[in-house]
Backbone as a ProteinNet text record, in pm:
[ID]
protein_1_A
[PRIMARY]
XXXXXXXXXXXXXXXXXXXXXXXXXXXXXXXXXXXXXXXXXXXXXXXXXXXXXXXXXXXXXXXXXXXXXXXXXXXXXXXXXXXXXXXXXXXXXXXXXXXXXXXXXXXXXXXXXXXXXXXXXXXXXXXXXXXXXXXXXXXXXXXXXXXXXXXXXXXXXXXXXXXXXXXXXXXXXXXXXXXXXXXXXXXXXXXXXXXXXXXXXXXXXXXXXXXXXXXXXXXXXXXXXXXXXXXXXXXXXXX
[TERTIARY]
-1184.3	-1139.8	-1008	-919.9	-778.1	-776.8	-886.2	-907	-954.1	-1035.3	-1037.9	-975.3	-825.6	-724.4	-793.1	-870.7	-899.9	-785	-786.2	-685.2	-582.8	-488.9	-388.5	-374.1	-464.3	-444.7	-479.5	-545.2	-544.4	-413.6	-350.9	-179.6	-104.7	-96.7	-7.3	-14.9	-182.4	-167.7	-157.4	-112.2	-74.1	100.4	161.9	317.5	334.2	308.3	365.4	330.5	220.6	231.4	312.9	336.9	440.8	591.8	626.3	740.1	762.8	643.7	672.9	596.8	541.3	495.2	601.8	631	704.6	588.5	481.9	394.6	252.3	175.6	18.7	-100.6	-214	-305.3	-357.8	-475.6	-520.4	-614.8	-728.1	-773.8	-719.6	-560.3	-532.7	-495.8	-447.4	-423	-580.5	-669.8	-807.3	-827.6	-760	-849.3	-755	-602	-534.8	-542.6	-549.6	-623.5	-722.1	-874.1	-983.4	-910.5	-860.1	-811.6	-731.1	-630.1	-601.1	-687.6	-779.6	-852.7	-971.8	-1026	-1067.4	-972.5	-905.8	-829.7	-823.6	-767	-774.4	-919.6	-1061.1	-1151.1	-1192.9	-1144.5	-1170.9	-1126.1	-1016.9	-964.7	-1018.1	-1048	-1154.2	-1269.6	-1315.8	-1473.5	-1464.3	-1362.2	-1310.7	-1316.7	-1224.8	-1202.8	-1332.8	-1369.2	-1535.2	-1663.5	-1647.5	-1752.5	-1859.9	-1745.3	-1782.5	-1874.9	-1854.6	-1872.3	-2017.5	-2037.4	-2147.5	-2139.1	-1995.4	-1916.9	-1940.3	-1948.7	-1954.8	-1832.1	-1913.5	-1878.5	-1718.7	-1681	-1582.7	-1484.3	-1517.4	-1440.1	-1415.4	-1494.4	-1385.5	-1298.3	-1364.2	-1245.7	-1102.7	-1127.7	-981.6	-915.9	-965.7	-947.8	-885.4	-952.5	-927.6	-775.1	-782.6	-605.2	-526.7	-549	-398.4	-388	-457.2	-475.1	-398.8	-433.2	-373.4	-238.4	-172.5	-101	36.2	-33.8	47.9	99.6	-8.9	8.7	94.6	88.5	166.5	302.2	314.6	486.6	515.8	449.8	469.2	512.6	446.4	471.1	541.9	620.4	751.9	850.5	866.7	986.8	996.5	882.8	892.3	958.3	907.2	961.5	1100.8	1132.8	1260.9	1375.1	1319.2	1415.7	1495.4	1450.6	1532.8	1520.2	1457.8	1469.7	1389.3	1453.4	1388.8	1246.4	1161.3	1059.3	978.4	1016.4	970.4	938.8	1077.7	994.9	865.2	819.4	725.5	595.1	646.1	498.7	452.5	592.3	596.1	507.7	453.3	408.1	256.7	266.5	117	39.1	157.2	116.9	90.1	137.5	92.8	-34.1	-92.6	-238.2	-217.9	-166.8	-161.8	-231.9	-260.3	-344.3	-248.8	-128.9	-19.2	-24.9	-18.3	7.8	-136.6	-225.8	-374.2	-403	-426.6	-465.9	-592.5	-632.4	-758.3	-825.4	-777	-817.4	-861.7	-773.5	-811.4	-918.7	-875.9	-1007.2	-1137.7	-1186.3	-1266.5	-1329.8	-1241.5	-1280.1	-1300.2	-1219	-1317.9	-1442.4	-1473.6	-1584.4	-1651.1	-1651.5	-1756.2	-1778.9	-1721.6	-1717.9	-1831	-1758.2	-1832.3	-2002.7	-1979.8	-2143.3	-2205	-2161.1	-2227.8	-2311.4	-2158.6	-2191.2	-2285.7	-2297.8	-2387.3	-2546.2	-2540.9	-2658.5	-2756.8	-2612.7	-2645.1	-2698	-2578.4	-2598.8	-2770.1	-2836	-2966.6	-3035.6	-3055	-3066.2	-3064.6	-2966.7	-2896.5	-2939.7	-3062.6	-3046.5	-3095.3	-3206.3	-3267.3	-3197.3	-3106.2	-2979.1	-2929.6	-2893.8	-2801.7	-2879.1	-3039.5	-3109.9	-3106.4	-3120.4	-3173.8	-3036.4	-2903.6	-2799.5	-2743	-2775.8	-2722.4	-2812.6	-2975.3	-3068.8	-2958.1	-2878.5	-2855.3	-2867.6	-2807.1	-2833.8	-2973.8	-3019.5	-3156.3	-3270.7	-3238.7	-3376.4	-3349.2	-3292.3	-3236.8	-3264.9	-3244.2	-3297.7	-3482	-3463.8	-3584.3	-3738.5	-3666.1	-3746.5	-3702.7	-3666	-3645	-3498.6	-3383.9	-3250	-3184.6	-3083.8	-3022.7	-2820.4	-2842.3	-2715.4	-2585.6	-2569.1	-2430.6	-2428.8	-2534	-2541.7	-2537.6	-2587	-2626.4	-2466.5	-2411.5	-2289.8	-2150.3	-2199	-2088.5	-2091.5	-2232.7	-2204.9	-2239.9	-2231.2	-2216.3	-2033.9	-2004.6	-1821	-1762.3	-1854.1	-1785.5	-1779.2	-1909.7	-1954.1	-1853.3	-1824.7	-1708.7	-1579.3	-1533.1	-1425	-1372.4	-1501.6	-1492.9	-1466	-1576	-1520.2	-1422.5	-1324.5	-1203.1	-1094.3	-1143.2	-1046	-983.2	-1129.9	-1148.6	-1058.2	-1098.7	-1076.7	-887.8	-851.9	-743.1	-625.3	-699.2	-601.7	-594.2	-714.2	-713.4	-576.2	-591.7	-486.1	-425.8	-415.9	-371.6	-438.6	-378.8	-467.6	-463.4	-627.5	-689.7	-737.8	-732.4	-842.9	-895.3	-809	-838.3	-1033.6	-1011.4	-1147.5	-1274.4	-1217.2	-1333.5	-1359.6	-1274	-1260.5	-1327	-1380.6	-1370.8	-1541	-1553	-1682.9	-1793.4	-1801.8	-1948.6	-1944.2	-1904.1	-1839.2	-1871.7	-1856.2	-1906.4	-2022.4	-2055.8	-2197.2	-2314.7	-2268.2	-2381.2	-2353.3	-2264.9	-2291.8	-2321.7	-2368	-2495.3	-2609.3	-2594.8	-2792.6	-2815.6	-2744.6	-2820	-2781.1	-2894.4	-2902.8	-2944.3	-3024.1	-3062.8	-3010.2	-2994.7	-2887.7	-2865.8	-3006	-3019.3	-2937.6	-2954.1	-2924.4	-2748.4	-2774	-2633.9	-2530.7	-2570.5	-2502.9	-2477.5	-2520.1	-2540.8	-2445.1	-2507.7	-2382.8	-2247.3	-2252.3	-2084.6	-2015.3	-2059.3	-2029.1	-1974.1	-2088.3	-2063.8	-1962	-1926.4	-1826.3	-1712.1	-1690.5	-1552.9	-1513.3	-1620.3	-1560.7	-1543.5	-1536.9	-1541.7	-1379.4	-1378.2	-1227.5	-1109.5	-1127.4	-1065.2	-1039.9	-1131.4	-1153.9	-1016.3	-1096.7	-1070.6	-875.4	-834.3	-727.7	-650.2	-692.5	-592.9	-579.6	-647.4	-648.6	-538.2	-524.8	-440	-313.5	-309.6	-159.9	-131.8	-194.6	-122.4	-74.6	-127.8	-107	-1.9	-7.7	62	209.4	278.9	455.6	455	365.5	367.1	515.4	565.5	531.9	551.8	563.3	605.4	470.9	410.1	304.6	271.8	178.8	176	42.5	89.6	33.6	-143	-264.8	-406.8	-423.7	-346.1	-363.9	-285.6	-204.1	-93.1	-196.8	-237.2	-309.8	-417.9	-515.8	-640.6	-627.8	-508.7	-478.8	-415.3	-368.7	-334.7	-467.6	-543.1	-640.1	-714.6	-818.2	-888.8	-828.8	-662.4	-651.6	-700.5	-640.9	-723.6	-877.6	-931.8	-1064.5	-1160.1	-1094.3	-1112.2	-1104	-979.3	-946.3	-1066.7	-1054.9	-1140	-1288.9	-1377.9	-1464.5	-1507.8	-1410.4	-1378.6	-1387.1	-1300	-1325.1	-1425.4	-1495.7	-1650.6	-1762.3	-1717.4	-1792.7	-1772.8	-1688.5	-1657.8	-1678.4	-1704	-1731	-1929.5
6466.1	6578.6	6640.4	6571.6	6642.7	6700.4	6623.8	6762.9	6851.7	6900.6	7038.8	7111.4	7022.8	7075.6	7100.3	7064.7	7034.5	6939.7	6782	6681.8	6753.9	6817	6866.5	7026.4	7095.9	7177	7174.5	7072.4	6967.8	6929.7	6853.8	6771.9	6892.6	6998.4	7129	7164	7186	7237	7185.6	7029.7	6966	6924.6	6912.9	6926.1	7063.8	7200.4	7283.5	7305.5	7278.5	7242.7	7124.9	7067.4	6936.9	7016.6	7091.1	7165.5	7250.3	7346.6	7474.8	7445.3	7355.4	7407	7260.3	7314.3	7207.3	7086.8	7114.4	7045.5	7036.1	6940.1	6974.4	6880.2	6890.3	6778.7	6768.4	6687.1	6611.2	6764.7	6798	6865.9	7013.6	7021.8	7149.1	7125	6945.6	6901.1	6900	6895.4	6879.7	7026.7	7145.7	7292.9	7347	7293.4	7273.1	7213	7093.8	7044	7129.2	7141.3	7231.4	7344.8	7417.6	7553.7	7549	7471.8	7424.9	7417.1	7295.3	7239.1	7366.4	7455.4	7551.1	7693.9	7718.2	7808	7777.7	7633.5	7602.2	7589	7590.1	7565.1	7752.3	7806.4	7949.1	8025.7	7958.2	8043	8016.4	7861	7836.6	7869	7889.6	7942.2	8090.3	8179.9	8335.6	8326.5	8228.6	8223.6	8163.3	8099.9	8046.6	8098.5	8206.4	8308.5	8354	8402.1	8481.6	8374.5	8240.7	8134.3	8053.2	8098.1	8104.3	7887.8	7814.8	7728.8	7678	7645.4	7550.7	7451.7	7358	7178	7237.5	7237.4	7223.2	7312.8	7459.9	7569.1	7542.5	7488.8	7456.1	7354.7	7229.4	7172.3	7173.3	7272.2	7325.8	7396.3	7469.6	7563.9	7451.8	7357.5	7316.5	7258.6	7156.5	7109.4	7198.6	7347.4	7410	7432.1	7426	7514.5	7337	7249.5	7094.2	7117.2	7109.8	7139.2	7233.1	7353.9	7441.7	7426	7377.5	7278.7	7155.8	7066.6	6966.1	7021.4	7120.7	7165.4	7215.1	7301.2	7368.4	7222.5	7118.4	7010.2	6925.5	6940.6	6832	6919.9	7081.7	7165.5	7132	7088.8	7059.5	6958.5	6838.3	6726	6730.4	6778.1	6783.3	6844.5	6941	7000.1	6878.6	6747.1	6690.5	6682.3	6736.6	6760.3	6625.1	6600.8	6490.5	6457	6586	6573.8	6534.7	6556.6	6526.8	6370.9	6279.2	6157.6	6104.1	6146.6	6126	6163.1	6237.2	6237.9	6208.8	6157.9	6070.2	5963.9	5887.1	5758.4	5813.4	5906.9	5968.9	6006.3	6066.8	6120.5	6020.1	5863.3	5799.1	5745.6	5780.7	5750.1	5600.3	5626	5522.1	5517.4	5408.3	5398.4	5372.8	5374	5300.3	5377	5504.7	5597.8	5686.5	5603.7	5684.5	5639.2	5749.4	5742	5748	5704.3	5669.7	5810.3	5881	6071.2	6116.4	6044.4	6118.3	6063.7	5899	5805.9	5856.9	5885.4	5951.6	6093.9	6135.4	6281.3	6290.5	6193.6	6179.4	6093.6	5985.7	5949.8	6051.3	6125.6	6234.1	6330.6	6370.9	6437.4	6379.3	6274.7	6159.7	6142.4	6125.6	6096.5	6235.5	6360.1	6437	6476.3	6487.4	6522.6	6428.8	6252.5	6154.3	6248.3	6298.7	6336.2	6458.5	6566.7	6646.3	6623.4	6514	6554	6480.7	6441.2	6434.5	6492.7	6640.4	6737.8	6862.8	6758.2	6799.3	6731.3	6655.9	6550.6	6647.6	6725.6	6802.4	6830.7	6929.8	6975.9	6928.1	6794.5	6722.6	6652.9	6642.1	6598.8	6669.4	6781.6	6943.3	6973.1	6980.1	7049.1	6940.5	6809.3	6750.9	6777.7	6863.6	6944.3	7018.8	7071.9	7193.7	7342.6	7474.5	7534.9	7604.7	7563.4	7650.4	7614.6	7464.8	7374.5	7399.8	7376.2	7417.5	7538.4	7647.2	7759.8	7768.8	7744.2	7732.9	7646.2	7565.7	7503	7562.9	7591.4	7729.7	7697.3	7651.1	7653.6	7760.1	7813.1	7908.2	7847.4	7858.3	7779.5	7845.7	7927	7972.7	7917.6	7967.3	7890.2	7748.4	7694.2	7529.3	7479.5	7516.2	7471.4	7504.8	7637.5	7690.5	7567.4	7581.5	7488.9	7358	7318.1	7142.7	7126.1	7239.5	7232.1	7253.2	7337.1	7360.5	7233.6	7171.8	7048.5	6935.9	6919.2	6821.9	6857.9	6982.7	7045.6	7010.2	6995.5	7008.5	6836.4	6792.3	6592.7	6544.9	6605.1	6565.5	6587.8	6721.6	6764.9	6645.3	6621.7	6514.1	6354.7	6347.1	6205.6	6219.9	6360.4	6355.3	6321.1	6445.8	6382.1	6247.6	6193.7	6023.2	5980.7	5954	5816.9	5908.2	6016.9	6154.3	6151.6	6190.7	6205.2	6117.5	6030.2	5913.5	5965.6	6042.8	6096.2	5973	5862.2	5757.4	5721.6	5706	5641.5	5733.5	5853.9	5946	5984.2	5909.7	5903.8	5801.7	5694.4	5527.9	5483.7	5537	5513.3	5516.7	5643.5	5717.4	5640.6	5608.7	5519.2	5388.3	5324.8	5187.1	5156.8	5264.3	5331.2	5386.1	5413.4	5468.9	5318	5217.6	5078.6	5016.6	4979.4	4929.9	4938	5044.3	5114.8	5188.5	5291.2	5368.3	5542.2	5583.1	5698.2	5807.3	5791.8	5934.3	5951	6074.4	6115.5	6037.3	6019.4	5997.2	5869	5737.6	5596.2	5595.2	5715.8	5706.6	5765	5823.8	5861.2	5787.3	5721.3	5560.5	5514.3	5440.6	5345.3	5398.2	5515.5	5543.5	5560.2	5598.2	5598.1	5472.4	5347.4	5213.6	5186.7	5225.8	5127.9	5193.1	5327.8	5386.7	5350.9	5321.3	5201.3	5073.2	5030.4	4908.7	4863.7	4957.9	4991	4978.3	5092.6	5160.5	5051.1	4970.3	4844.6	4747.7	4672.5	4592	4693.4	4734.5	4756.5	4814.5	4851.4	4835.1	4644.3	4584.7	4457	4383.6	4431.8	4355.4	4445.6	4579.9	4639.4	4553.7	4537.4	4457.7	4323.7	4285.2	4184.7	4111.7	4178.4	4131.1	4113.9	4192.1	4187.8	4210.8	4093.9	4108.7	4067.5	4136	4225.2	4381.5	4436	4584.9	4553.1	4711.4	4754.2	4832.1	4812.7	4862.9	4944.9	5082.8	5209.7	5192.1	5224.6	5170.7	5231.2	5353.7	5477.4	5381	5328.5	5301.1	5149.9	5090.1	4961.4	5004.1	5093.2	5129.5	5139.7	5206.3	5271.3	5153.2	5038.7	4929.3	4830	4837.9	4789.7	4883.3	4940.2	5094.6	5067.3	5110.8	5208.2	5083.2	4938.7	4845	4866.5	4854.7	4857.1	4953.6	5128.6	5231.7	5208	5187.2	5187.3	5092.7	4992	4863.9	4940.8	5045.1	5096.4	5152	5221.8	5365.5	5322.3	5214.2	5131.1	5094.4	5038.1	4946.8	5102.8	5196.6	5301.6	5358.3	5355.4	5420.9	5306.6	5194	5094	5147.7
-11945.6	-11861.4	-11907.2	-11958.7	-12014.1	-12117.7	-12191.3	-12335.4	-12333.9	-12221.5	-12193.9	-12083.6	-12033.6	-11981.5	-11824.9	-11804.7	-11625.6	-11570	-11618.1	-11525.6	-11524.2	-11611	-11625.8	-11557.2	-11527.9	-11454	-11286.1	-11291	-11118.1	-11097.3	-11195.8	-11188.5	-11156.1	-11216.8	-11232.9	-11089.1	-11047.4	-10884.6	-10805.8	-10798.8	-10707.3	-10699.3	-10820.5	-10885.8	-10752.9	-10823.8	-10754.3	-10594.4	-10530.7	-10393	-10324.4	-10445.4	-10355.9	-10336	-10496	-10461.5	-10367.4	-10389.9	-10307.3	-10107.4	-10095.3	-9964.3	-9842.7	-9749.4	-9669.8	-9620.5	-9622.7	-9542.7	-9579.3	-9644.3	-9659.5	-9629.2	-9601.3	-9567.1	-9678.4	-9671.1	-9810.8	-9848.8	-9720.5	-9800	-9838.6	-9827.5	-9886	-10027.4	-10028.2	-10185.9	-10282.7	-10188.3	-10302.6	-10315.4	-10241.9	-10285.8	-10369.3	-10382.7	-10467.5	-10631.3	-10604.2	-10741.5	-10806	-10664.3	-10760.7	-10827.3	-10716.7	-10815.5	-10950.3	-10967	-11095.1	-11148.5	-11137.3	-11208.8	-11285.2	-11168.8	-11235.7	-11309.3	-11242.4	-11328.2	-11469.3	-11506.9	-11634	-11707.2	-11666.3	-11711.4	-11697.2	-11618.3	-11651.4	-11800.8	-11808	-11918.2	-12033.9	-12006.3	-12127.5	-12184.9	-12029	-12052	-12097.9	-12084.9	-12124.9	-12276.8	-12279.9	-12421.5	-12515.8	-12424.6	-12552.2	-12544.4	-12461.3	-12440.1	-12547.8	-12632.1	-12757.1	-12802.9	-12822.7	-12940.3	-12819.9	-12731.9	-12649.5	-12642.8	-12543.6	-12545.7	-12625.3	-12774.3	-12864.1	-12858.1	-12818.8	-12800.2	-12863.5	-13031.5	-13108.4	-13022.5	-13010.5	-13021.1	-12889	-12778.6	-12628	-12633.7	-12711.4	-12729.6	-12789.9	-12884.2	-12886.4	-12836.8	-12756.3	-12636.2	-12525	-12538	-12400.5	-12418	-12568.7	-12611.2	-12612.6	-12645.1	-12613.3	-12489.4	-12395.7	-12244.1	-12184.9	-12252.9	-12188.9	-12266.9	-12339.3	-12445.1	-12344.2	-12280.7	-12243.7	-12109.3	-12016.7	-11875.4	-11880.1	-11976.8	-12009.3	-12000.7	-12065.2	-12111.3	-11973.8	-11892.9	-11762.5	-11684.1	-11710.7	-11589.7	-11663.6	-11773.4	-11830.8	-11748.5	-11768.9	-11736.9	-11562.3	-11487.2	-11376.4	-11308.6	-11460.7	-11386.8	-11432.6	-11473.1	-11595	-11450.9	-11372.9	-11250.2	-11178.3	-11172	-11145.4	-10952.1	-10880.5	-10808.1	-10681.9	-10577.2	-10508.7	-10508.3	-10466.9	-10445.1	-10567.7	-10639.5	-10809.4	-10797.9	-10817.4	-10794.9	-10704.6	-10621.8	-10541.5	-10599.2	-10710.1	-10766.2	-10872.3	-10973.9	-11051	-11130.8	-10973.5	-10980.5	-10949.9	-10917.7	-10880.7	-11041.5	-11112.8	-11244.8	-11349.8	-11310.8	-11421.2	-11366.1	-11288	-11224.9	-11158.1	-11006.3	-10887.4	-10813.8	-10776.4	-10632.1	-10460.1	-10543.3	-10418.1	-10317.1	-10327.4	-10195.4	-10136.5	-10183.5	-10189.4	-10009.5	-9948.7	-9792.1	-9754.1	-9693.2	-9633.3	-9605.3	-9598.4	-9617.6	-9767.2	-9810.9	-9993.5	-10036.9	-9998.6	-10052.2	-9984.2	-9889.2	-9828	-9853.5	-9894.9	-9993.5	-10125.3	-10188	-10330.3	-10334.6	-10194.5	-10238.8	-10186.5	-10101.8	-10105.4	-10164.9	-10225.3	-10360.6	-10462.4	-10507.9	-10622.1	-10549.5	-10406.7	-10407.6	-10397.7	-10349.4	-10356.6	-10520.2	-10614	-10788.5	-10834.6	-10772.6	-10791.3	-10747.7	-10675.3	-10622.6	-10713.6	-10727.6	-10822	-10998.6	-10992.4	-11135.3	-11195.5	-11165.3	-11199.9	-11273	-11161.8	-11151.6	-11311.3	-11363.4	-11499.6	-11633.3	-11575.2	-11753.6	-11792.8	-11818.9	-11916.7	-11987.3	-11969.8	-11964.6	-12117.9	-12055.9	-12143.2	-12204.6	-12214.6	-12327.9	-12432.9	-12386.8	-12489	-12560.4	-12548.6	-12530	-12654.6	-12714.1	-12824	-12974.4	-12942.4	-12989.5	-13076.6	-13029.8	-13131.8	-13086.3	-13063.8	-13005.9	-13024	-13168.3	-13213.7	-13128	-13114.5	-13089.8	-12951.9	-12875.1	-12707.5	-12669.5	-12724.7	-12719.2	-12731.8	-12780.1	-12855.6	-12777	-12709.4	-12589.6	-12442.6	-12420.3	-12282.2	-12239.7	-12325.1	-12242.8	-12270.1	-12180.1	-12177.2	-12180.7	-12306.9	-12388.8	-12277.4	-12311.3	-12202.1	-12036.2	-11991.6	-11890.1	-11822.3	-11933.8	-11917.5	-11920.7	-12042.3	-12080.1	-11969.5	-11962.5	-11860	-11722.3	-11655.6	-11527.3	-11564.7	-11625	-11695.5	-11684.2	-11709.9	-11778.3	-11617.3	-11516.8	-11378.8	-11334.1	-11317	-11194.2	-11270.5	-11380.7	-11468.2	-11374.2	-11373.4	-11343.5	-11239.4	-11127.3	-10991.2	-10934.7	-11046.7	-11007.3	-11069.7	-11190.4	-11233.5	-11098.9	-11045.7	-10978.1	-10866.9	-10777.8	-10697.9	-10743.9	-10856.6	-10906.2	-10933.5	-10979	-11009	-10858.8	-10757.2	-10603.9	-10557.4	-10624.2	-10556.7	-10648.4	-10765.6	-10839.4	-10949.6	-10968	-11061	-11223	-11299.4	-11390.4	-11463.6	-11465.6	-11533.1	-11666.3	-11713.4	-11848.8	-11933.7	-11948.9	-12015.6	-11987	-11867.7	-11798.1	-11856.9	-11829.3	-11845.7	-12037.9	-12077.5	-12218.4	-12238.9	-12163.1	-12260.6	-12211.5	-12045.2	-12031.5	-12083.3	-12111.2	-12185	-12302	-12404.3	-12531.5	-12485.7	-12342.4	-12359.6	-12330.5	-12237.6	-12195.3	-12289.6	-12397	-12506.1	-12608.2	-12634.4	-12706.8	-12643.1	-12490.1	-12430.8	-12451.3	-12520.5	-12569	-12475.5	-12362.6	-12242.7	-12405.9	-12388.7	-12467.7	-12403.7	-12376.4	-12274.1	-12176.2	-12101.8	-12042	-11908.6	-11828.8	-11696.3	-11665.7	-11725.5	-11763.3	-11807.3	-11951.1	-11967.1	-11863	-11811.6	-11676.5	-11600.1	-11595.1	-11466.6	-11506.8	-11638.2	-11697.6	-11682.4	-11747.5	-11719.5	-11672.2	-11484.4	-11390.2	-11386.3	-11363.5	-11349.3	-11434	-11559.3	-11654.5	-11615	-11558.4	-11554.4	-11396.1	-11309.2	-11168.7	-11192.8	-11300.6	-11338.3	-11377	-11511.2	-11519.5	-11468.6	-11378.8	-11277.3	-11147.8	-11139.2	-11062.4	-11107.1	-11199	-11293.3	-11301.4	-11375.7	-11423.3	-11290.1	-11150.4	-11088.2	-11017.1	-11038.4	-10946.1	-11095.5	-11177.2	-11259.9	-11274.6	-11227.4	-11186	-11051.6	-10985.5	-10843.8	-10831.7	-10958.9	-10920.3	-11036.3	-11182.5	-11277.4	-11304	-11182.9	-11185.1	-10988.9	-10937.6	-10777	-10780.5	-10662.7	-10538.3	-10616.8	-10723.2	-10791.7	-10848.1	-10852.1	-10890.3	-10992.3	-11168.4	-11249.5	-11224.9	-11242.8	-11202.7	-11292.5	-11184.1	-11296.1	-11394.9	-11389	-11536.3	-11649.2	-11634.2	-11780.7	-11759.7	-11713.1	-11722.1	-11811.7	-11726.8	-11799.7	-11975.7	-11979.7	-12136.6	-12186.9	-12159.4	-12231.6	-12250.1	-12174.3	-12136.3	-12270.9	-12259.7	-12310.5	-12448.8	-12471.5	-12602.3	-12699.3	-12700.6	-12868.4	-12833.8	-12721.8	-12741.5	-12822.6	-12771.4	-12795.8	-12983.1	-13008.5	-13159.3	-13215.4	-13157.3	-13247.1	-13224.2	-13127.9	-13170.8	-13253.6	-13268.8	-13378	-13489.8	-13535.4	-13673	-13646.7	-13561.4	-13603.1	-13695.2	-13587.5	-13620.8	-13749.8	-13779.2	-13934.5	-14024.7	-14011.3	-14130	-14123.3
[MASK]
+++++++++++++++++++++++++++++++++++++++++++++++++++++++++++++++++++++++++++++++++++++++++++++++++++++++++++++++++++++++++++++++++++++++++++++++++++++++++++++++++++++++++++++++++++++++++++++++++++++++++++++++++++++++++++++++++++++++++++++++

């Protein structure tokens, strides 16, 4: 989700509602997040129009659009200002201050997109085809891609108000999920759901508990956790 600059434009719209508004409920922080979250996936989709979203050309789209949000939310935190720390601990992806409101709204979120995304394997059977062959069997490449990249957009957003931006997870799953052997979309979907609650599980019960009674945030766990694994794939893969 951060390489195509969604987590980071969820983080951005929740940074500046913490600054600018005196007062907010959860779900003005989740229509917050979404809108970030899509604004930044708008500009992308503007910009990869032409190139009718090719996989490559959004993803680089998406690193400068993360790239440029990043710098917007260093100059933020950089103000120095009280309210800043408070969200701090949110940005290295926490579960500490997560309320029984948020948690409740991202799982409904998550089960609703659980429901949807089904709905979508074709989709994402046809769509690693190639655009000739995808075309070519009745998909409609812009389209498919465009709302594949929304319904992503819309559950980063979610996932980002719960514990802030995890990208790690959503980086490491699908990857442990396709060296299980789940290949096709429907299964691999499953799995990766399952391996990135697993994670996310797993690496906050060892932030809570590894420097008790102070708590190591599940985002910087996950990625200590994640990043040798991640690497030691990558080499298996290139040998």
């Amino acid at each position: 989700p951060e390489i195509i600059g969604v987590s980071t434009g969820a983080a951005l719209g929740i940074l500046l509602l913490v600054l600018l508004a005196p007062s907010f409920t959860p779900i003005l922080e989740l229509a917050v997040a979404a809108v970030g979250a899509i604004v930044s996936l708008i500009v992308v989709l503007l910009m990869g129009y032409r190139s009718r979203y090719n996989a490559d050309h959004v993803l680089l789209l998406g690193i400068a659009i993360n790239t440029a949000f990043a710098a917007l939310i260093a100059v933020l935190l950089g103000t120095g200002l009280p309210k800043i720390f408070a969200v701090m601990q949110w940005m290295a992806g926490s579960t500490y201050s997560t309320t029984p409101a948020q948690a409740t709204i991202a799982v409904t979120v998550a089960a609703i997109v659980l429901l949807i995304a089904p709905f979508f394997t074709r989709w994402l059977d046809l769509l690693p085809l190639g655009a000739v062959s995808s075309t070519a069997l009745g998909l409609n490449i812009s389209t498919s891609r465009a709302t594949l990249l929304l319904l992503s957009a819309i559950s980063a957003a979610a996932a980002t108000l719960l514990i802030g931006p995890m990208s790690f997870v959503g980086l490491m799953a699908p990857h442990i999920a396709r060296t299980l052997g789940f290949q096709r979309a429907f299964p691999h979907m499953i799995a990766a759901a399952l391996s990135g609650a697993a994670i996310t599980t797993i690496a906050d019960f060892i932030g809570r508990i590894a420097l008790f009674p102070n708590q190591l945030p599940v985002g910087i766990v996950a990625t200590l956790i994640g990043g040798p694994y991640f690497l030691w794939l990558m080499r298996k893969q290139i040998r």
